[in-house]
Structures are given as structure tokens and as C-alpha cells.
């Protein structure tokens, strides 16, 4: 039971750290696509 709680807490922590990374990547992808005028990649 304790293992499940630890795994859940770890996954929440990892998601919390990855969310800003993913947001930054999608923003960078959008700005790059905007500069090129291409919309083939949708992140």
C-alpha cells in the first residue's frame, strides 16, 4: 500500500516538472511554425 502512495507521489512530482517543459516545447514549436508559415507539426 505504501508503495502505491510513493509511486503516485513520484508520478505527480514528475508530471509537475514535465508540464512546464511540455508547455515550453509547444510554445517553441508554435513560434517556429509561425515563422516558417508551415503547420505540418501539431504538438
PDB file of C-alpha atoms in Angstrom:
ATOM      1  CA  UNK A   1       0.000   0.000   0.000  1.00  0.00           C
ATOM      2  CA  UNK A   2       2.836   2.370   0.860  1.00  0.00           C
ATOM      3  CA  UNK A   3       4.486   1.618  -2.480  1.00  0.00           C
ATOM      4  CA  UNK A   4       1.374   2.758  -4.346  1.00  0.00           C
ATOM      5  CA  UNK A   5       1.327   6.033  -2.428  1.00  0.00           C
ATOM      6  CA  UNK A   6       5.031   6.604  -3.153  1.00  0.00           C
ATOM      7  CA  UNK A   7       4.592   5.812  -6.844  1.00  0.00           C
ATOM      8  CA  UNK A   8       1.620   8.164  -7.041  1.00  0.00           C
ATOM      9  CA  UNK A   9       3.539  10.970  -5.319  1.00  0.00           C
ATOM     10  CA  UNK A  10       6.524  10.431  -7.621  1.00  0.00           C
ATOM     11  CA  UNK A  11       4.357  10.475 -10.735  1.00  0.00           C
ATOM     12  CA  UNK A  12       2.674  13.686  -9.559  1.00  0.00           C
ATOM     13  CA  UNK A  13       6.084  15.268  -8.951  1.00  0.00           C
ATOM     14  CA  UNK A  14       7.366  14.183 -12.372  1.00  0.00           C
ATOM     15  CA  UNK A  15       4.205  15.469 -14.054  1.00  0.00           C
ATOM     16  CA  UNK A  16       4.645  18.775 -12.239  1.00  0.00           C
ATOM     17  CA  UNK A  17       8.182  19.087 -13.575  1.00  0.00           C
ATOM     18  CA  UNK A  18       7.317  17.933 -17.092  1.00  0.00           C
ATOM     19  CA  UNK A  19       4.291  20.201 -17.555  1.00  0.00           C
ATOM     20  CA  UNK A  20       6.339  23.436 -17.900  1.00  0.00           C
ATOM     21  CA  UNK A  21       8.772  21.608 -20.207  1.00  0.00           C
ATOM     22  CA  UNK A  22       5.944  20.452 -22.462  1.00  0.00           C
ATOM     23  CA  UNK A  23       4.400  23.925 -22.437  1.00  0.00           C
ATOM     24  CA  UNK A  24       7.751  25.442 -23.406  1.00  0.00           C
ATOM     25  CA  UNK A  25       8.219  22.885 -26.176  1.00  0.00           C
ATOM     26  CA  UNK A  26       4.769  23.514 -27.603  1.00  0.00           C
ATOM     27  CA  UNK A  27       5.360  27.281 -27.438  1.00  0.00           C
ATOM     28  CA  UNK A  28       8.711  26.914 -29.196  1.00  0.00           C
ATOM     29  CA  UNK A  29       7.127  24.632 -31.783  1.00  0.00           C
ATOM     30  CA  UNK A  30       4.321  27.104 -32.414  1.00  0.00           C
ATOM     31  CA  UNK A  31       6.656  30.074 -32.789  1.00  0.00           C
ATOM     32  CA  UNK A  32       8.919  28.076 -35.126  1.00  0.00           C
ATOM     33  CA  UNK A  33       5.921  27.007 -37.192  1.00  0.00           C
ATOM     34  CA  UNK A  34       4.663  30.587 -37.189  1.00  0.00           C
ATOM     35  CA  UNK A  35       7.975  31.881 -38.518  1.00  0.00           C
ATOM     36  CA  UNK A  36       8.115  29.253 -41.254  1.00  0.00           C
ATOM     37  CA  UNK A  37       4.447  29.594 -42.131  1.00  0.00           C
ATOM     38  CA  UNK A  38       4.110  25.817 -42.012  1.00  0.00           C
ATOM     39  CA  UNK A  39       1.598  23.907 -39.923  1.00  0.00           C
ATOM     40  CA  UNK A  40       2.512  20.290 -40.577  1.00  0.00           C
ATOM     41  CA  UNK A  41       3.569  19.538 -36.991  1.00  0.00           C
ATOM     42  CA  UNK A  42       0.950  19.875 -34.272  1.00  0.00           C
ATOM     43  CA  UNK A  43       2.433  19.458 -30.787  1.00  0.00           C
TER      44      UNK A  43
END
